[in-house]
Short mmCIF file of C-alpha atoms in Angstrom, two decimals:
data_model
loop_
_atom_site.label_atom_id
_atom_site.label_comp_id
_atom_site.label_asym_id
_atom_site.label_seq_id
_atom_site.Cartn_x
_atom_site.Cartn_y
_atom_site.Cartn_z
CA UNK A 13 140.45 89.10 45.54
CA UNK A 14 138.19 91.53 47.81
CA UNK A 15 136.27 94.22 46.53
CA UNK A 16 139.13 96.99 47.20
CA UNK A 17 141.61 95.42 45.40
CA UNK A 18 139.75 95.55 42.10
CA UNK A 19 139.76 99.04 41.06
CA UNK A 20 143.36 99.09 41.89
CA UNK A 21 143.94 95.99 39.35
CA UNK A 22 141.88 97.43 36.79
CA UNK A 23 143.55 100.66 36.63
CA UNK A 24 146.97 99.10 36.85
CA UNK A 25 145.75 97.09 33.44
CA UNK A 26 144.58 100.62 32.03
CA UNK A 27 147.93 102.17 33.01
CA UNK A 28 150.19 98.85 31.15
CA UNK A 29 147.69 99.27 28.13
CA UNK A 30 148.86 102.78 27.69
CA UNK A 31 152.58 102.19 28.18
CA UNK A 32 152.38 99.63 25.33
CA UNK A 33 150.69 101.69 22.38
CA UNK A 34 153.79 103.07 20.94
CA UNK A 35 155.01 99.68 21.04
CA UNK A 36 152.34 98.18 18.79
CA UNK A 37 153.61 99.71 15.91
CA UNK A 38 155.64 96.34 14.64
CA UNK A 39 153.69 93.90 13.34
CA UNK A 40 155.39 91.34 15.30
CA UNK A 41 154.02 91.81 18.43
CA UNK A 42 150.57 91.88 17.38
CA UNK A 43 150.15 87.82 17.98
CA UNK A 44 150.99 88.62 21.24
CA UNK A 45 148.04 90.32 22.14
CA UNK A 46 145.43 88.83 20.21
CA UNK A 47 144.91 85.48 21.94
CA UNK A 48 143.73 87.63 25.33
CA UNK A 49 140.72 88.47 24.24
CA UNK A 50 139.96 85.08 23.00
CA UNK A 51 141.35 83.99 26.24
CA UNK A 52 139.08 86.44 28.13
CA UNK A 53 135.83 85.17 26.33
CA UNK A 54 136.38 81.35 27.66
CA UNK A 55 137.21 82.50 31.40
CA UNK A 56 133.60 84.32 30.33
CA UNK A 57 131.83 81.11 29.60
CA UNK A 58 133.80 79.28 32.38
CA UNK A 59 132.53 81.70 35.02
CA UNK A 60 128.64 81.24 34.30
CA UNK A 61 128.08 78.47 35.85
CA UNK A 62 124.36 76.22 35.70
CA UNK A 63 123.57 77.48 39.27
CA UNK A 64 123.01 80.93 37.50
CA UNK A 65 121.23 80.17 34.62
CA UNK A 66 119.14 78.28 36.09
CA UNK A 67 115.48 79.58 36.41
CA UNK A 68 112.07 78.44 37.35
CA UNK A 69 108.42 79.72 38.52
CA UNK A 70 107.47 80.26 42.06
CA UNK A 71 104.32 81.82 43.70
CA UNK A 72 104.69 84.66 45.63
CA UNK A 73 102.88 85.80 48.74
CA UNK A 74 104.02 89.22 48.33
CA UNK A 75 101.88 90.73 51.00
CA UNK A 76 98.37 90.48 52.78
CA UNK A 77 95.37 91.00 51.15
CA UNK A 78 93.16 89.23 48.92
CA UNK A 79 93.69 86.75 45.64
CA UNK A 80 95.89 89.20 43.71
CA UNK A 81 98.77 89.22 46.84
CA UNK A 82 100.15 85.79 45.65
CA UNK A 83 102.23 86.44 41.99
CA UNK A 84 104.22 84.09 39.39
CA UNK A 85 107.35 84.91 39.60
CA UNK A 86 110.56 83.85 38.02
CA UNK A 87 113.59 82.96 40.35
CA UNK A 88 116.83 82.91 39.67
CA UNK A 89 120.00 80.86 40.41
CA UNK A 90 119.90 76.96 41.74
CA UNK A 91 119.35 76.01 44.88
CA UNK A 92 122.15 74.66 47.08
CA UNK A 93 122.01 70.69 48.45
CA UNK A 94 122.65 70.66 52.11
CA UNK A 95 123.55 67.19 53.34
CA UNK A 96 120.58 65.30 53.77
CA UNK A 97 118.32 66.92 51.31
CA UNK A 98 116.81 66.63 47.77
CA UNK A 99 115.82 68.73 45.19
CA UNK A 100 112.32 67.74 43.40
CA UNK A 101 111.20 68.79 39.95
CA UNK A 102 107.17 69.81 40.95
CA UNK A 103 104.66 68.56 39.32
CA UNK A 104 101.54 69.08 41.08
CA UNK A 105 100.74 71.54 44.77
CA UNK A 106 98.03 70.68 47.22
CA UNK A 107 95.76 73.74 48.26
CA UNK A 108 95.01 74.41 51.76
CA UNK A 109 92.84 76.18 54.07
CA UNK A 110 95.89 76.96 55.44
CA UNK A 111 96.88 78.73 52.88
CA UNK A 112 94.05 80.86 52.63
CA UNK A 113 94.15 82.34 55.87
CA UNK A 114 98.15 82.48 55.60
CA UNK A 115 97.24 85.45 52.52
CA UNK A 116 95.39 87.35 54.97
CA UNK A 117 98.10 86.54 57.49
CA UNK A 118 96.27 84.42 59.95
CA UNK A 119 98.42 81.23 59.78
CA UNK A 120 101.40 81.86 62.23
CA UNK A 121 103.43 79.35 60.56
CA UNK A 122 104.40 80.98 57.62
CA UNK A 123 106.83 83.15 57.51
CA UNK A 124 106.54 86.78 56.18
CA UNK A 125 106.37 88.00 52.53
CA UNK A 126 107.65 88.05 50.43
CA UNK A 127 107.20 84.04 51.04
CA UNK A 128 106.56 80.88 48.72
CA UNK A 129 103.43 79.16 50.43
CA UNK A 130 101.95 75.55 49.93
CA UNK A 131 102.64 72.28 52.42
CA UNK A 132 102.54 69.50 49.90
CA UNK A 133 103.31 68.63 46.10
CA UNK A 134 104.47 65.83 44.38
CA UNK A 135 107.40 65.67 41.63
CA UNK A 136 110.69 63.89 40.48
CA UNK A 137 113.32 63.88 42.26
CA UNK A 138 115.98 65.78 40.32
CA UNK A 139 119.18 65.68 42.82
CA UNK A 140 120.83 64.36 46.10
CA UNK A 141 122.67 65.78 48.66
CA UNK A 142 125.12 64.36 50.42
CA UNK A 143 124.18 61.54 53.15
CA UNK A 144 120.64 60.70 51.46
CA UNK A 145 120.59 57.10 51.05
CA UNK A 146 117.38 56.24 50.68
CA UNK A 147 116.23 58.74 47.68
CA UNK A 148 117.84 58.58 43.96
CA UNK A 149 117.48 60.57 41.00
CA UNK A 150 113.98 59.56 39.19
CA UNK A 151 112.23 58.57 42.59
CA UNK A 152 108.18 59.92 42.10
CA UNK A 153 107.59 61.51 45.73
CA UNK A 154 105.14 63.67 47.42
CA UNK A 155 106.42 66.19 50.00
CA UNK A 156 105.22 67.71 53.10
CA UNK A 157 106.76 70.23 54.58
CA UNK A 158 105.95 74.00 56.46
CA UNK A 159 106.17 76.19 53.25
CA UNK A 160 107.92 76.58 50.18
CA UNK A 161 106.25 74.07 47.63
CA UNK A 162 104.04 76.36 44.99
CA UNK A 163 106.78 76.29 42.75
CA UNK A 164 108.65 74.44 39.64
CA UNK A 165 111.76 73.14 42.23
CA UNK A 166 111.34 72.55 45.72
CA UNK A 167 114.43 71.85 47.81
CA UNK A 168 113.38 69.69 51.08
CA UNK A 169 115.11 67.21 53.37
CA UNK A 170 114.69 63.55 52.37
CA UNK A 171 112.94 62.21 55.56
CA UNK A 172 110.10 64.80 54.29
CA UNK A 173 109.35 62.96 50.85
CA UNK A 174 107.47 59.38 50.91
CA UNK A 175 107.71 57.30 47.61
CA UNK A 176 104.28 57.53 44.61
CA UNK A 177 103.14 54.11 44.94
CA UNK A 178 102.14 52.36 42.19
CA UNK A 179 99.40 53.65 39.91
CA UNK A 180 98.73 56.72 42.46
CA UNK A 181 98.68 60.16 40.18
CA UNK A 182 101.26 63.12 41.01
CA UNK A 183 97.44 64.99 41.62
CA UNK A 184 96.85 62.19 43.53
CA UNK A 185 99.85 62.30 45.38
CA UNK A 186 99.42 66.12 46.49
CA UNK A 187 96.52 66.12 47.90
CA UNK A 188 97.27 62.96 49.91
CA UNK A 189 99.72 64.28 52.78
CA UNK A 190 98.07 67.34 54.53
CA UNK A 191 94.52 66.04 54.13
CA UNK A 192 95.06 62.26 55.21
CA UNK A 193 97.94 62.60 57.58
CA UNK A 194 95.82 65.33 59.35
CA UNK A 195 92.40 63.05 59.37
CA UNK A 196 94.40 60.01 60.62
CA UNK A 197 95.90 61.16 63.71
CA UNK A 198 92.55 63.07 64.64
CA UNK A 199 90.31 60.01 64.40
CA UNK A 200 93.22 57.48 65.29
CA UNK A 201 95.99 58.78 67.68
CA UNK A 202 93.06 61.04 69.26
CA UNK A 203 90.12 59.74 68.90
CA UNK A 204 90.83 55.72 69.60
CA UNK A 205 88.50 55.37 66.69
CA UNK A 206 86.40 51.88 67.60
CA UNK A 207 83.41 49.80 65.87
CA UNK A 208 79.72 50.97 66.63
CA UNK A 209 80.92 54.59 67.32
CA UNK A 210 79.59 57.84 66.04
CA UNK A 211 81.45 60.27 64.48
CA UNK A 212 80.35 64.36 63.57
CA UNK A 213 82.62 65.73 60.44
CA UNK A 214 82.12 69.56 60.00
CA UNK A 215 82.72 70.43 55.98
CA UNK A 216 82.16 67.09 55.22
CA UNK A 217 82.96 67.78 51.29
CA UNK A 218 86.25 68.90 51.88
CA UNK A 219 89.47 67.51 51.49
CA UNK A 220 90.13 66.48 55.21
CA UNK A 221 85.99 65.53 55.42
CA UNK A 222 86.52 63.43 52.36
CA UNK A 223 89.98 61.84 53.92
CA UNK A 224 88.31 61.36 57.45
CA UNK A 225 85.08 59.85 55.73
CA UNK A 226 86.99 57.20 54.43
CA UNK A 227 89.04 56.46 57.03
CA UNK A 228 85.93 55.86 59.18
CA UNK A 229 84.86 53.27 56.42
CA UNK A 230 88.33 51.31 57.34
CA UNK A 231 86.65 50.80 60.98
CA UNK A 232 83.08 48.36 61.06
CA UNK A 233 79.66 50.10 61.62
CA UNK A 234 81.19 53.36 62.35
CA UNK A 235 78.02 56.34 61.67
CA UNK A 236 79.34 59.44 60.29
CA UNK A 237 77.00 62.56 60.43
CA UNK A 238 78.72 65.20 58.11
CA UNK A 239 78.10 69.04 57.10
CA UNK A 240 77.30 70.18 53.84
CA UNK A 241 75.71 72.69 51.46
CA UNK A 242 72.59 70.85 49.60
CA UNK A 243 74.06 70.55 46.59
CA UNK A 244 76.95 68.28 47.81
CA UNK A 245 74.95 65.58 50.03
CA UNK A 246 74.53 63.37 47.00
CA UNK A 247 78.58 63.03 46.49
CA UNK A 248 79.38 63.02 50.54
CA UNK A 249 76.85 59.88 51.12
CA UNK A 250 78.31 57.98 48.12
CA UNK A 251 81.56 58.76 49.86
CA UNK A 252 80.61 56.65 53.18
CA UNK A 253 78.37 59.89 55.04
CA UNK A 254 75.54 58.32 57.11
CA UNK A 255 73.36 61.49 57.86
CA UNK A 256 74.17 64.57 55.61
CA UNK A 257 73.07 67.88 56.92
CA UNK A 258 72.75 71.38 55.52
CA UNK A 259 73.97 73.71 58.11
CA UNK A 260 72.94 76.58 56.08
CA UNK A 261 69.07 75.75 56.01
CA UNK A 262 69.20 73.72 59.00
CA UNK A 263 70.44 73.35 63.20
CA UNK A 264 73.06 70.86 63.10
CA UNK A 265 72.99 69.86 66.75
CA UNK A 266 68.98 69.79 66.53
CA UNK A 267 69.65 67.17 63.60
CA UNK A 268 72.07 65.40 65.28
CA UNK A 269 70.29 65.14 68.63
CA UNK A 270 67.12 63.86 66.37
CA UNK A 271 69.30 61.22 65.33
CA UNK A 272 71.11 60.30 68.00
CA UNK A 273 69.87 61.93 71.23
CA UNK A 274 72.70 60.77 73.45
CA UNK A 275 75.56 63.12 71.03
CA UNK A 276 78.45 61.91 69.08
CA UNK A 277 81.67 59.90 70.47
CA UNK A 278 84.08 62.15 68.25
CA UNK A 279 83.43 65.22 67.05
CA UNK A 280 85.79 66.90 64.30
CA UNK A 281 85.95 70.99 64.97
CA UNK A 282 88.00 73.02 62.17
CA UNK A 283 85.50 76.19 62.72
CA UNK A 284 86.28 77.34 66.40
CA UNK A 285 84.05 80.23 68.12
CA UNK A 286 80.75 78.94 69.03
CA UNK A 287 80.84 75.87 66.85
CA UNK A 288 83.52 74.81 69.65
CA UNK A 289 80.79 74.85 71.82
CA UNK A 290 78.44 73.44 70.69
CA UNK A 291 80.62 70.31 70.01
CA UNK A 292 81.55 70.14 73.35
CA UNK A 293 78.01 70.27 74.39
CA UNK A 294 77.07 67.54 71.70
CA UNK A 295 79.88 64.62 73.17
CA UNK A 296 78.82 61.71 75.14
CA UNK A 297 80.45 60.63 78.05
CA UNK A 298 83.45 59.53 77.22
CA UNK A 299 83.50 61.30 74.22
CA UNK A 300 86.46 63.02 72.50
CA UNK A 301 86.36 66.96 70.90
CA UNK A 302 89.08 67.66 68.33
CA UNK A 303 89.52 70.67 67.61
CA UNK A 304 91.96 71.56 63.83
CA UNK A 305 91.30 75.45 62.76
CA UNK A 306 89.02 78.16 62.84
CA UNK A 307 87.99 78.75 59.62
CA UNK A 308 85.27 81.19 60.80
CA UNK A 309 87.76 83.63 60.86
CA UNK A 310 87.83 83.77 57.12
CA UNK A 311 85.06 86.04 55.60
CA UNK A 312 85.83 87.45 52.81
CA UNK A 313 89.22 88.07 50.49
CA UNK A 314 90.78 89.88 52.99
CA UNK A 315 91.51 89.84 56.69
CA UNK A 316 87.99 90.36 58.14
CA UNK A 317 88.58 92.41 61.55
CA UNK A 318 85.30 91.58 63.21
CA UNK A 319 85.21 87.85 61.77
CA UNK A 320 88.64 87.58 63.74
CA UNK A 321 87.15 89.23 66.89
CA UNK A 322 84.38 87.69 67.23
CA UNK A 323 85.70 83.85 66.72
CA UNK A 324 87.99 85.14 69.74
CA UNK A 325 85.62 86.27 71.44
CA UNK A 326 83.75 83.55 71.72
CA UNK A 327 86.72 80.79 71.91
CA UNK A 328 86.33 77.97 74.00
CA UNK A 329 87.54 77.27 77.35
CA UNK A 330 86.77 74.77 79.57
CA UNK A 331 87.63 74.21 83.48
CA UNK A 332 89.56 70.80 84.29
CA UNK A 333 86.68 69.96 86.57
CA UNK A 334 84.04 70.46 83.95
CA UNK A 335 86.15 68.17 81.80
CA UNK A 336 86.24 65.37 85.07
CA UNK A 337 82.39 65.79 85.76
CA UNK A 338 81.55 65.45 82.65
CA UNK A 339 83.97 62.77 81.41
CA UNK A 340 84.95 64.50 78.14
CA UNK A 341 87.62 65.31 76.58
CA UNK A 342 89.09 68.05 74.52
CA UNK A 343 92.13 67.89 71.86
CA UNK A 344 93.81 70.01 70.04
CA UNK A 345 95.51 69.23 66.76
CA UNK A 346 98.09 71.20 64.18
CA UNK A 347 100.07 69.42 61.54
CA UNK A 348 102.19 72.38 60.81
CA UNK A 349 103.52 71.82 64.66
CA UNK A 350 104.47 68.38 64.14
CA UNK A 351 107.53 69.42 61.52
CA UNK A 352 109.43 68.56 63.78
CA UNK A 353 108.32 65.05 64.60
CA UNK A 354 108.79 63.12 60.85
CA UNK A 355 108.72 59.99 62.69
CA UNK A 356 105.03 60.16 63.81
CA UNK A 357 104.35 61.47 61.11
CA UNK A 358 106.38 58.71 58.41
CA UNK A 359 104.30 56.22 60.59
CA UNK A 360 100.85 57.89 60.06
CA UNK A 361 101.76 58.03 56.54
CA UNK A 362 103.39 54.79 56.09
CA UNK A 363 100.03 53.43 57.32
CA UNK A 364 97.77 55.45 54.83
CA UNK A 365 99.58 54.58 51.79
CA UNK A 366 98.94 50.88 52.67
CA UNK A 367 95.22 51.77 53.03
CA UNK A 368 95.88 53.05 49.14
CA UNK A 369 97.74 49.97 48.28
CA UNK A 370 94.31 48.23 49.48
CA UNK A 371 92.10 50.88 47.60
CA UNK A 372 90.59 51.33 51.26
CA UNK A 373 91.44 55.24 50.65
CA UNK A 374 91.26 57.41 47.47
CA UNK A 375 92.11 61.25 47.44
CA UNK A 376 88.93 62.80 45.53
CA UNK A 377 90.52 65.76 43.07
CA UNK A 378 87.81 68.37 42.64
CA UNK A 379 89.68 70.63 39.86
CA UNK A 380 93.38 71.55 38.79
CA UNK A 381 94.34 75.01 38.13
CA UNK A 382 97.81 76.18 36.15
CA UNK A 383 100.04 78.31 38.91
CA UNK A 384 98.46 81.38 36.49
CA UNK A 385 95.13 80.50 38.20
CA UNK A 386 96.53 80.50 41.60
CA UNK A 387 93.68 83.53 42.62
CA UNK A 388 90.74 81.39 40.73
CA UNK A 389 91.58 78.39 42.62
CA UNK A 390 91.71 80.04 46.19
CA UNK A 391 88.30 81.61 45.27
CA UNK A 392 87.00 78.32 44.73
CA UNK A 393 88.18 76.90 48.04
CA UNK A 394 87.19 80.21 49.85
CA UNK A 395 83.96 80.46 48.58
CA UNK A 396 83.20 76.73 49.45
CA UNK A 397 82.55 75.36 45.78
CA UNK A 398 84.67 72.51 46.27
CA UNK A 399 84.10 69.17 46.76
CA UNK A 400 87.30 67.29 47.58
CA UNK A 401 90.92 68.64 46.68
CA UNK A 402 91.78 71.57 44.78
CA UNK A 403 95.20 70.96 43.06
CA UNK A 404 97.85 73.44 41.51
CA UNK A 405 99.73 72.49 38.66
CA UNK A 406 103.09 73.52 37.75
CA UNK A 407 102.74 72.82 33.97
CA UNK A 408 102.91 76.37 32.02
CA UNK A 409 99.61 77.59 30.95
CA UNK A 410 99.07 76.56 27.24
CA UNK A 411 98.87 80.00 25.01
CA UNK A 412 95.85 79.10 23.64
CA UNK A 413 93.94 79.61 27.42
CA UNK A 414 96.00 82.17 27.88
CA UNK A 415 94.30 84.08 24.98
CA UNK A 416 90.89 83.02 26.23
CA UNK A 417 91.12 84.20 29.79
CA UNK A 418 90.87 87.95 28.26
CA UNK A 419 88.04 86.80 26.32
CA UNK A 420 86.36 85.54 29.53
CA UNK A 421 87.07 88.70 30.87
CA UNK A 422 85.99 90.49 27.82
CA UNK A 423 82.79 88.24 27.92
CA UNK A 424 81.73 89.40 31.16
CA UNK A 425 82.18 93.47 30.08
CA UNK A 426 80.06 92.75 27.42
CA UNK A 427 77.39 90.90 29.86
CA UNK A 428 77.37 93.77 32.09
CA UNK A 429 76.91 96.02 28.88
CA UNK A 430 74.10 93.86 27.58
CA UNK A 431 72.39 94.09 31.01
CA UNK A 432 72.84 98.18 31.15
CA UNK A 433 71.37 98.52 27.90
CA UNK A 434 68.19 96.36 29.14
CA UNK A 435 67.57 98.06 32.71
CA UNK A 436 68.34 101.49 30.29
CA UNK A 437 65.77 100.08 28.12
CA UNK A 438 63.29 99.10 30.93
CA UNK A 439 63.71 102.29 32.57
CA UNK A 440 62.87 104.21 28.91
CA UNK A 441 59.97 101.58 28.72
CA UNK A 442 59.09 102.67 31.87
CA UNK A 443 59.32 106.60 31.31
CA UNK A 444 57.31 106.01 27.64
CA UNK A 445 54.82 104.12 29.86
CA UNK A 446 54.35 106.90 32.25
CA UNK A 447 54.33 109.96 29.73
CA UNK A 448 51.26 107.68 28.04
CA UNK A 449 49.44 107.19 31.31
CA UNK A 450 49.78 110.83 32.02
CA UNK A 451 48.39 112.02 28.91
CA UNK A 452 45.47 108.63 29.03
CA UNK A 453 44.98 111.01 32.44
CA UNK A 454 45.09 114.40 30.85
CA UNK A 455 42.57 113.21 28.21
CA UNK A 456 40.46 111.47 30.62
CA UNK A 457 40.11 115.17 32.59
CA UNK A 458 39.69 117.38 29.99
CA UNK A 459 36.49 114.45 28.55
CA UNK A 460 35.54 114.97 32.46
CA UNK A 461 35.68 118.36 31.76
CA UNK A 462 33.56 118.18 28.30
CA UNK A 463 31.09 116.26 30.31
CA UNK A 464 30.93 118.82 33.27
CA UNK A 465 30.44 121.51 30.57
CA UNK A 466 27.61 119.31 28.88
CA UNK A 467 26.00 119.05 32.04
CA UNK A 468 26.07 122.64 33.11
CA UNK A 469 24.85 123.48 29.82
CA UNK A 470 21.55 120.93 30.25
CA UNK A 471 21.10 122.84 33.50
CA UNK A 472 21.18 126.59 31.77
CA UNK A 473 18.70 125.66 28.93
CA UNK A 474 15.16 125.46 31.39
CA UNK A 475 16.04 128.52 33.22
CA UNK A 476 16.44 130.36 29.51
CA UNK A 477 13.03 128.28 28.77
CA UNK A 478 11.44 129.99 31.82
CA UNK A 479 12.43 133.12 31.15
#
């Protein structure tokens, strides 16, 4: 039936309803029409099917801006199966840098808002489509794919979901693929990775430093120099670092160089801008710049216009010939351009969760946040306070923390109360102090005054003698 024909029907039901009231006057007839509304009522419930009563929470990136852009919402309906695909019940979301510059819309492969975000999770899968074979209901997986996972139910194809080994933690699990998968193929498919070699890993407490630090543990007397705040060496040398160094007290090619004078044989670059050069500069012969991001584009919450400028500005190009004479090389490397090839990927992957399997390689989980937290958690990341993965978790936020978040809140007013009331109070202090050192002054001139008189008078009394 289209949507012209209907008011036509309905009328035409209005117009038979009227004909038939003088004929309801028997009782007779009346079992006649009773059983239609009855009938009515179960061609109701017939007609609401699962797929739209079914509901479940999903993070929004409504638009670009800071922490606030990305919302819980509710959405409605459930999804479709294509052939090929599953749907996964979520359980835990990886966080990204990725993601963090996709809010300010730096991250070109995300679509626009209003958009899910997040890369990776991990979950139960809930359904099959048709032509999956290798996937059943009640499989444990983690997922990769380009967007769409910071919610309850994800909806992915089947070749993009590897099975939970064993013992491995749905945390675990999503903050394995993006991280690992990312480090591997850098140091491995890139790099050529060997014994004896050197290798320079920039935000060394991160979740790809972590991943990459352990991977260089896999190959013998490999020397990783890494970058770090202070407070984090102690973790990021228990974790397999060689040299830590603080790049915000210190030169980190003047460290290196002290160390090794002749530079590093791979070099790991997600800042970009001058950092990129500086790399390049740092690589022996023969040695390999890979270059993953430029996170020194993100300053601050929102889109920082002269960050962005001057990272561009000073981006890194190199002639061929330069690259020949000085027997370098530079690579370039984006997971979320290899979507398309699952295959190097599966193998990359297939490889790391043997290195699990061995306990060669351990995702480190820094802290898990409830989807409610979503803007806490990214401030965490941003703000460089992690050390290893941040995790989301799709669980709903008991009511109990729910209640004390205001109270946090509520905590702080009171703090900044407290501390008006004492710089109020110092500044009184201060004023009281002041009025008494101006009237300390006032006495102390009008006793210089008594004095002055005193003496004048001493002066006056031989001149009345001599008179």
């Amino acid at each position: 039936m289209s949507g012209e024909d209907a008011p036509a029907e309905q009328q035409n039901a209005v117009d038979q309803k009227q004909e038939t009231k003088p004929a309801e006057e028997p009782k007779a007839e009346a079992p006649k029409t009773e059983p239609a509304p009855a009938a009515a009522a179960e061609a109701t419930t017939e007609k609401v099917p699962e797929e739209e009563t079914f509901t479940y929470r999903a993070l929004v990136l409504t638009g670009y801006g800071g922490y606030d852009k990305v919302k819980l919402q509710v959405k409605k309906g459930k999804p479709a199966l294509k052939a090929g695909e599953v749907m996964v019940r979520v359980k835990a979301c990886g966080l990204n840098f990725a993601d963090l510059m996709a809010r300010q819309g730096l991250y070109d492969r995300l679509p626009s808002p209003p958009v899910t975000p997040g890369m990776e999770c991990s979950g139960v899968v809930e359904a099959v489509g048709e032509e999956v074979t290798d996937r059943k209901v009640g499989d444990k997986v983690m997922v990769l794919n380009r967007f769409g996972l910071w919610q309850e139910v994800a909806v992915v194809p089947a070749n993009h979901t590897f099975l939970i080994p064993d013992g491995m933690s749905f945390e675990e699990a999503a903050a394995l693929p993006v991280n690992y998968i990312t480090a591997y193929m850098m140091l491995f498919d890139f790099g050529n990775l060997r014994p004896n070699q050197s290798v320079l890993i920039h935000a060394a407490a991160g979740g790809v430093g972590i991943a990459a630090t352990q991977l260089c543990k896999t190959v013998k007397d490999v020397t990783v120099f890494g970058t770090a705040s202070a407070s984090k060496h102690e973790t990021i040398t228990q974790g397999g670092v060689t040299h830590p160094i603080d790049y915000r007290t210190k030169d980190y090619v003047e460290e290196v160089r002290k160390i090794s004078p002749k530079g590093m044989d791979i070099i790991l670059d997600p800042l970009g801008g001058s950092d990129t050069h500086k790399a390049y500069n740092l690589l022996k012969p023969m040695g390999k710049l890979i270059t993953y991001g430029a996170a020194n584009m993100l300053a601050g919450q929102k889109k920082n216009l002269l960050a962005v400028a001057k990272n561009w500005y000073h981006q890194f190009s190199i002639h061929t010939l330069s690259l020949i004479q000085g027997n370098k090389s530079v690579c370039g490397f984006h997971l979320g351009y290899l979507d398309g090839e699952m295959e190097l990927i599966s193998q990359a992957m297939n490889t790391i969760l043997d290195l699990y399997k061995e306990g060669k390689v351990k995702p480190r989980i820094d802290s898990t946040w409830h989807l409610e937290q979503v803007g806490d958690a990214m401030r965490k990341m941003q703000e460089r306070n992690n050390i290893g993965k941040v995790i989301l978790n799709t669980e709903p936020m008991p009511e109990e923390e729910k209640k004390e978040e205001p109270k946090k809140e509520d905590k702080k007013e009171d703090k900044k109360k407290e501390d008006k009331k004492k710089e109020d109070k110092k500044k009184d202090d201060g004023k009281k102090e002041e009025k008494k050192d101006d009237k300390k002054k006032e006495e102390a001139k009008k006793e210089e005054k008594k004095e002055d008189k005193k003496e004048e008078e001493k002066k006056e009394e031989p001149k009345k003698e001599e008179k």
